[in-house]
Short mmCIF file of C-alpha atoms in Angstrom, two decimals:
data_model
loop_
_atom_site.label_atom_id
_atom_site.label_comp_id
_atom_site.label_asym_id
_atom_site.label_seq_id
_atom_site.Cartn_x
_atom_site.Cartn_y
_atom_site.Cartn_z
CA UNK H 1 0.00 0.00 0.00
CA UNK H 2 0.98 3.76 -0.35
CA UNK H 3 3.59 4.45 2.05
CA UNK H 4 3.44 8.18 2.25
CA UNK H 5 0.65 10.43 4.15
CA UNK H 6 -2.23 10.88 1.78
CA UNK H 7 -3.15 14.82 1.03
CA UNK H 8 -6.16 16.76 2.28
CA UNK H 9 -8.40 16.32 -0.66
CA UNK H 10 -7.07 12.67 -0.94
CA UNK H 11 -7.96 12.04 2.39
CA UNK H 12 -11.74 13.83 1.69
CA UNK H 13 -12.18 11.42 -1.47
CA UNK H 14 -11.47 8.49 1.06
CA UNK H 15 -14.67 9.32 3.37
CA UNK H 16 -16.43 7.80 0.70
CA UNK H 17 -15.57 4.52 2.40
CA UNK H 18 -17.49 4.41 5.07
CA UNK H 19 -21.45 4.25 3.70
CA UNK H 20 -22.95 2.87 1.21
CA UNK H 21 -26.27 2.99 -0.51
CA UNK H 22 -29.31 0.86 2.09
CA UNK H 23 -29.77 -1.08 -0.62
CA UNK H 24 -28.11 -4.42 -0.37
CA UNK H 25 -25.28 -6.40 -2.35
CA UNK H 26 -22.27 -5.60 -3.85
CA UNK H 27 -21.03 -3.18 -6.58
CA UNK H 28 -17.70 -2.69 -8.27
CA UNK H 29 -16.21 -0.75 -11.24
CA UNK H 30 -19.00 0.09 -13.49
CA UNK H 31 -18.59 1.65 -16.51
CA UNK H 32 -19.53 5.39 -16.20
CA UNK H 33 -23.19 6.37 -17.84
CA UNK H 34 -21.64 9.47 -18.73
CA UNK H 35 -18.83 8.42 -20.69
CA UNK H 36 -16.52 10.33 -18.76
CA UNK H 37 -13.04 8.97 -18.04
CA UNK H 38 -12.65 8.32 -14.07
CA UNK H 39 -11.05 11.87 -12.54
CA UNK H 40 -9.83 12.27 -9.62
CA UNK H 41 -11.70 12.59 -6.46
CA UNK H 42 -13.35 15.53 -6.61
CA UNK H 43 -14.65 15.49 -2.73
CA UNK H 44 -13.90 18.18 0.17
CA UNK H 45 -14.58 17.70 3.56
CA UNK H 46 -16.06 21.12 5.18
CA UNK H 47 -14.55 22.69 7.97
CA UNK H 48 -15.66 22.24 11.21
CA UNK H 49 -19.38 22.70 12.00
CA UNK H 50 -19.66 23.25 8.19
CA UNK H 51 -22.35 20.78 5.72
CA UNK H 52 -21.86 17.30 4.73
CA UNK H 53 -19.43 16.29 2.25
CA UNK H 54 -20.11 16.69 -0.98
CA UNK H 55 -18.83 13.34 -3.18
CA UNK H 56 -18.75 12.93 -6.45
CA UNK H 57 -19.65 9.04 -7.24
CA UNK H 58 -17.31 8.79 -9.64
CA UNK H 59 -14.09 9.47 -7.35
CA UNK H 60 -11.33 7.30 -7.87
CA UNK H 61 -8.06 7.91 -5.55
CA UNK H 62 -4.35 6.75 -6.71
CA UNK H 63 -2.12 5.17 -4.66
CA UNK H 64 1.31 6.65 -4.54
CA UNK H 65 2.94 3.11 -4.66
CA UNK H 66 4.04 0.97 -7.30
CA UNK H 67 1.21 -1.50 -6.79
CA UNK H 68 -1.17 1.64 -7.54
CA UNK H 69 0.66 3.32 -10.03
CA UNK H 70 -2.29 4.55 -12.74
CA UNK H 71 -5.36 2.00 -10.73
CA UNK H 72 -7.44 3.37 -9.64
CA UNK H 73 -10.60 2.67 -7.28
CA UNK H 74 -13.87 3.76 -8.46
CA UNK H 75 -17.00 4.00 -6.94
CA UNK H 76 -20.11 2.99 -8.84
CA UNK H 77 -22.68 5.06 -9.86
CA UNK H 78 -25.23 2.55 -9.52
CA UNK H 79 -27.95 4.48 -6.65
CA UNK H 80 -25.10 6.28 -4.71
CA UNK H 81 -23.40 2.79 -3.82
CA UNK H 82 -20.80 4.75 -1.89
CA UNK H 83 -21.94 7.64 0.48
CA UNK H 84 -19.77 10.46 2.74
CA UNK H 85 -19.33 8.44 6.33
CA UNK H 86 -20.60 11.84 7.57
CA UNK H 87 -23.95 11.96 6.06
CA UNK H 88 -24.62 8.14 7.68
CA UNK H 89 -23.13 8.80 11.20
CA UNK H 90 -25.46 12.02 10.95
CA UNK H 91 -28.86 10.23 10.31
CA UNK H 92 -28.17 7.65 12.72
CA UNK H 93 -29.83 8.22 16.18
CA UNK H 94 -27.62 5.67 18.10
CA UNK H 95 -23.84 6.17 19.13
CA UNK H 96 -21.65 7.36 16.58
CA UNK H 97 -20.81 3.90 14.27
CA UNK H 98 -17.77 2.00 14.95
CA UNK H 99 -14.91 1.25 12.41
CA UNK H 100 -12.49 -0.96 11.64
CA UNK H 101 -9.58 -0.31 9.56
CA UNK H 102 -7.03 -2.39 8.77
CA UNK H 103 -3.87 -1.21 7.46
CA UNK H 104 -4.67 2.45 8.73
CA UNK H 105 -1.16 3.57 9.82
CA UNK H 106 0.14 5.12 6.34
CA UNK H 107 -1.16 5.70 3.11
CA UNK H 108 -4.74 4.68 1.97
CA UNK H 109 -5.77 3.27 4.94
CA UNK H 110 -4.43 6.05 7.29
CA UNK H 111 -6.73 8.48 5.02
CA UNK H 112 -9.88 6.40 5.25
CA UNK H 113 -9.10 5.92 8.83
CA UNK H 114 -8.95 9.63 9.85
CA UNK H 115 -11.61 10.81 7.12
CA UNK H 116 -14.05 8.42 9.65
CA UNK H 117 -12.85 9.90 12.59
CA UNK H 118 -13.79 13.24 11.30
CA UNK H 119 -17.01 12.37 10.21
CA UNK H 120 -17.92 10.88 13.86
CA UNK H 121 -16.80 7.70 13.61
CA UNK H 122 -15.11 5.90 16.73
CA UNK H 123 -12.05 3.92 14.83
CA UNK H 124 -9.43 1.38 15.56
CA UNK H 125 -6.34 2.00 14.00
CA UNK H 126 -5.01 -0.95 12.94
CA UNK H 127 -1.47 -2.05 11.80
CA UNK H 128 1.24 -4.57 11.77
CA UNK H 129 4.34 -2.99 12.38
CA UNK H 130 3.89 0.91 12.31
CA UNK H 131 3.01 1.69 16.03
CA UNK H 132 4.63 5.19 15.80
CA UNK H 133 2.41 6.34 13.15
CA UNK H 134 -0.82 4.31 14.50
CA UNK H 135 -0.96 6.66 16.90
CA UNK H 136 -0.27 9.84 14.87
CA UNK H 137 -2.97 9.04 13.07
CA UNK H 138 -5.07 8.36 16.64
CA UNK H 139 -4.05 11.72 17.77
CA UNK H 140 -5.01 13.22 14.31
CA UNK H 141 -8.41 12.22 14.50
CA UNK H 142 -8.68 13.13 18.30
CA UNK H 143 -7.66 16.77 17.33
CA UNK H 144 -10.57 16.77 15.10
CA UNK H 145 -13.06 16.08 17.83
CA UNK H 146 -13.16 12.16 17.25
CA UNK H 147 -12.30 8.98 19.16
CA UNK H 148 -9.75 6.16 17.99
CA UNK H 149 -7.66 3.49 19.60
CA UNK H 150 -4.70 1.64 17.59
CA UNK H 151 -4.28 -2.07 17.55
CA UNK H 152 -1.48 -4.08 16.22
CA UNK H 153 -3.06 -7.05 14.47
CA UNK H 154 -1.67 -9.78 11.70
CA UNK H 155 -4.73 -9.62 9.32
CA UNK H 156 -3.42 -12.92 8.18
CA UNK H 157 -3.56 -14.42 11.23
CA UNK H 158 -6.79 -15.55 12.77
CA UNK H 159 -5.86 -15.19 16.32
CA UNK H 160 -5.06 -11.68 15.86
CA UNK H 161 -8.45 -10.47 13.60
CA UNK H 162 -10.42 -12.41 16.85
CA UNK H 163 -8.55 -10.44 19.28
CA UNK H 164 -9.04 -6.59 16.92
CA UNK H 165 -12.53 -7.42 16.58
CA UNK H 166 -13.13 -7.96 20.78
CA UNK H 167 -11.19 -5.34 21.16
CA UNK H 168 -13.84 -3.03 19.49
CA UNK H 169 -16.40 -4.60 21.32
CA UNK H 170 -14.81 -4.42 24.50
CA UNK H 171 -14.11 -0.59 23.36
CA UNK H 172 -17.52 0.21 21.87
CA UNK H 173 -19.60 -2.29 22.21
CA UNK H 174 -20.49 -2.77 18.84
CA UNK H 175 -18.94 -2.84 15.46
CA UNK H 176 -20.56 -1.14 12.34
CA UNK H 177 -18.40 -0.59 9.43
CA UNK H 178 -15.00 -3.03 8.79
CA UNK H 179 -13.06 -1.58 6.05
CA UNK H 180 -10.52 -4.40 4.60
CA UNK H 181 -7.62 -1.98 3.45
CA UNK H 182 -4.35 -4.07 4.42
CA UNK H 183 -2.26 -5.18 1.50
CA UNK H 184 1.56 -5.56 0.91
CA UNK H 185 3.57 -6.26 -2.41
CA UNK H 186 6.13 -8.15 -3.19
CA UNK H 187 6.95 -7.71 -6.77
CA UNK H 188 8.64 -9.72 -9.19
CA UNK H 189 8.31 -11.27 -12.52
CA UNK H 190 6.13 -13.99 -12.91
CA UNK H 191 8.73 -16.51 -13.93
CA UNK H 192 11.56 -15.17 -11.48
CA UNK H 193 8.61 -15.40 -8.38
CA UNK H 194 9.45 -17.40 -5.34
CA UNK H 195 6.69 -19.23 -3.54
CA UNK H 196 7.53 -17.05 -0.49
CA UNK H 197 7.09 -13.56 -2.41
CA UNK H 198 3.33 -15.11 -3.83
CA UNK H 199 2.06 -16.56 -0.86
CA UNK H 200 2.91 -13.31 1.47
CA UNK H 201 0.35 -11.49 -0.99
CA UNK H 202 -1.89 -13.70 -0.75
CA UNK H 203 -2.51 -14.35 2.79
CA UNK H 204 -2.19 -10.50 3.92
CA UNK H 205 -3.70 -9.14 0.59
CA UNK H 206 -6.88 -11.82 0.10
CA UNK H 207 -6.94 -14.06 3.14
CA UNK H 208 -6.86 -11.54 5.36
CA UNK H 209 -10.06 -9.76 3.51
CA UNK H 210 -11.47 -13.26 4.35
CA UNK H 211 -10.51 -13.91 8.15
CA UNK H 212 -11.42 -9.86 8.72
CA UNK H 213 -14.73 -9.85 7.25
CA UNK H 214 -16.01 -13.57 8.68
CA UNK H 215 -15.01 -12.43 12.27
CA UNK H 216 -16.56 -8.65 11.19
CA UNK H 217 -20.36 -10.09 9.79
CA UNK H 218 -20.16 -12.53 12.87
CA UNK H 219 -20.68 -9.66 15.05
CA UNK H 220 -22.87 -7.51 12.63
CA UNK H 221 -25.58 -10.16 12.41
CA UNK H 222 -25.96 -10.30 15.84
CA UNK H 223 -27.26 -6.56 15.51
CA UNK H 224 -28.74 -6.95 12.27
CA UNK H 225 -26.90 -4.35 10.55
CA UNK H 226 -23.64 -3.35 9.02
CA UNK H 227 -20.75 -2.50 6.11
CA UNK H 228 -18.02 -4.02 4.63
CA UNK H 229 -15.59 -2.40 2.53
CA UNK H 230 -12.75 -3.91 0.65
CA UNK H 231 -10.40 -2.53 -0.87
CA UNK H 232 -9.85 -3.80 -4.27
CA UNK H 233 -7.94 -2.50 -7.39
CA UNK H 234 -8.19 -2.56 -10.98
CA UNK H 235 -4.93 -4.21 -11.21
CA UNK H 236 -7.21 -7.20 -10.25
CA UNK H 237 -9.21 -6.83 -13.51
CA UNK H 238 -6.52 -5.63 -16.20
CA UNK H 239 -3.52 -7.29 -14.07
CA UNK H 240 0.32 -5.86 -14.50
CA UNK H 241 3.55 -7.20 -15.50
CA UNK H 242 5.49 -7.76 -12.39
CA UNK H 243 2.52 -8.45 -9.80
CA UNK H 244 0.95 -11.45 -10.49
CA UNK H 245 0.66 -12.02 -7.09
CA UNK H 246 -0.78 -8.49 -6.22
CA UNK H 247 -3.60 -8.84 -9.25
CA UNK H 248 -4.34 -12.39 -7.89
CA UNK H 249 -5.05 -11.56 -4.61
CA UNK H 250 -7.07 -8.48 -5.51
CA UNK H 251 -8.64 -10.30 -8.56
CA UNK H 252 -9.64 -12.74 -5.26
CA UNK H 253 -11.06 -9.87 -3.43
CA UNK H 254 -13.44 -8.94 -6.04
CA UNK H 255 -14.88 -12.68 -6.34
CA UNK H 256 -15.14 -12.83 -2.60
CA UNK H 257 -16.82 -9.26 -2.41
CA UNK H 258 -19.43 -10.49 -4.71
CA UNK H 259 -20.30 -14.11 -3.11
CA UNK H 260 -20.04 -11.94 0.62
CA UNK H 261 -22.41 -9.57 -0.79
CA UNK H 262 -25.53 -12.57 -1.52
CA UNK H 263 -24.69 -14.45 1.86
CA UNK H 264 -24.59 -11.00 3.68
CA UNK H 265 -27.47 -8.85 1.87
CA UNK H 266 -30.10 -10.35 3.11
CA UNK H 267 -28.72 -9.88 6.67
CA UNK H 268 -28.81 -6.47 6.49
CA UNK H 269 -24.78 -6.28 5.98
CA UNK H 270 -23.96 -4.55 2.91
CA UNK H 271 -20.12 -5.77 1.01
CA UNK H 272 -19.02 -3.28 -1.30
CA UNK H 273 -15.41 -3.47 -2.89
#
């Protein structure tokens, strides 16, 4: 994933995450009714006190790493799949929703996660190895008025998802939105690829989506309600030379979006990649 801070208006784009339309299932790249070619996000958060967000459906956000150089991540325009968190934690009468994001120290993630926090969202920071900047980006989103704890946590590792997930119930008391952002890359040509370098990718990159959002719906059906997010990318659709690992895994995440989203709808838990 993008290893450098995302900008402002980056960050704004990312908010996006957090709701998505009532309606239930899944929806990923679409081909724009317009004809347009995907631009980049166009969103702004207000200041302080200000109105909600105002998104355009068709944002799409770059990530400053190799694995996202020219992908991009596109939000359908199919009945306002993809909402601003802060227009959903506004209509909701209960507690301000809890989030879950996984990768959240740097790059992508870190934007989603503080863009939530902002928008009234109580979030866990996750990471793996990035404690220092976990908890820049907790006191980031406590500046802005919101709550947020970090928690180091091995996506691909089942014992650790368990433990994030109780740890936002023990936190919160509930869990709302999970957004599966955690990825890694480990490039190399297809032919020159050790098992090591493809099955890294795969357990953080897909597995991970899998352990995070099983433990995740677990705890959503017991209320009835909830959102899934995953991260995908396009390089899972039009692949690239020198990631066949990265475009398998996130080829994976798309499949796995799709089947989540027919188990899940139904439940009231909407999976959106």
């Amino acid at each position: 994933m993008a290893a450098s801070t995302a900008s402002s208006s980056y960050s704004a784009g990312l908010s996006a995450a957090c709701c998505v339309s009532p309606r239930h299932g899944s929806s990923f790249v679409k081909p724009q009714r317009s004809g347009r070619p995907a631009a980049a996000a166009t969103a702004t958060l207000p200041a302080s006190g200000g109105d909600q967000p105002n998104l355009s459906l068709d944002y799409c956000c770059r990530s400053k790493s190799r694995a996202g150089r020219g992908e991009r991540i596109r939000a359908s325009d199919d009945a306002a799949t993809i909402m601003d968190a802060g227009g959903w934690a506004a209509r909701l009468e209960a507690p301000p929703p809890v989030a879950v994001v996984t990768g959240a120290s740097r790059g992508i993630g870190r934007a989603i996660a503080v863009a939530l926090g902002g928008a009234g969202c109580k979030v866990v920071v996750n990471y793996a190895k990035s404690g220092v900047e976990a908890e820049e980006v907790c006191r980031e989103i406590e500046a802005s008025g919101g709550t947020a704890v970090s928690f180091a946590a091995d996506v691909s590792c089942e014992a650790d998802v368990e433990s994030m997930m109780r740890a936002a119930i023990d936190a919160w008391g509930t869990l709302d939105v999970l957004v599966n952002n955690a990825g890694i890359t480990r490039d190399a040509l297809l032919m020159r690829m050790k098992r090591t370098q493809w099955q890294e990718v795969v357990d953080v990159n897909l597995t991970g989506v899998y352990l995070c959002s099983q433990a995740a719906a677990t705890l959503m059906m017991k209320r009835k309600k909830g959102r899934i997010i995953n991260i995908a990318s396009v390089s899972g659709i039009i692949g690239n030379v020198g990631q066949a690992n990265y475009c398998a895994a996130k080829a994976g995440v798309i499949g796995l979006t799709k089947a989540m989203a027919r188990e899940y709808g139904g439940r009231n838990i909407n999976a959106s990649s």
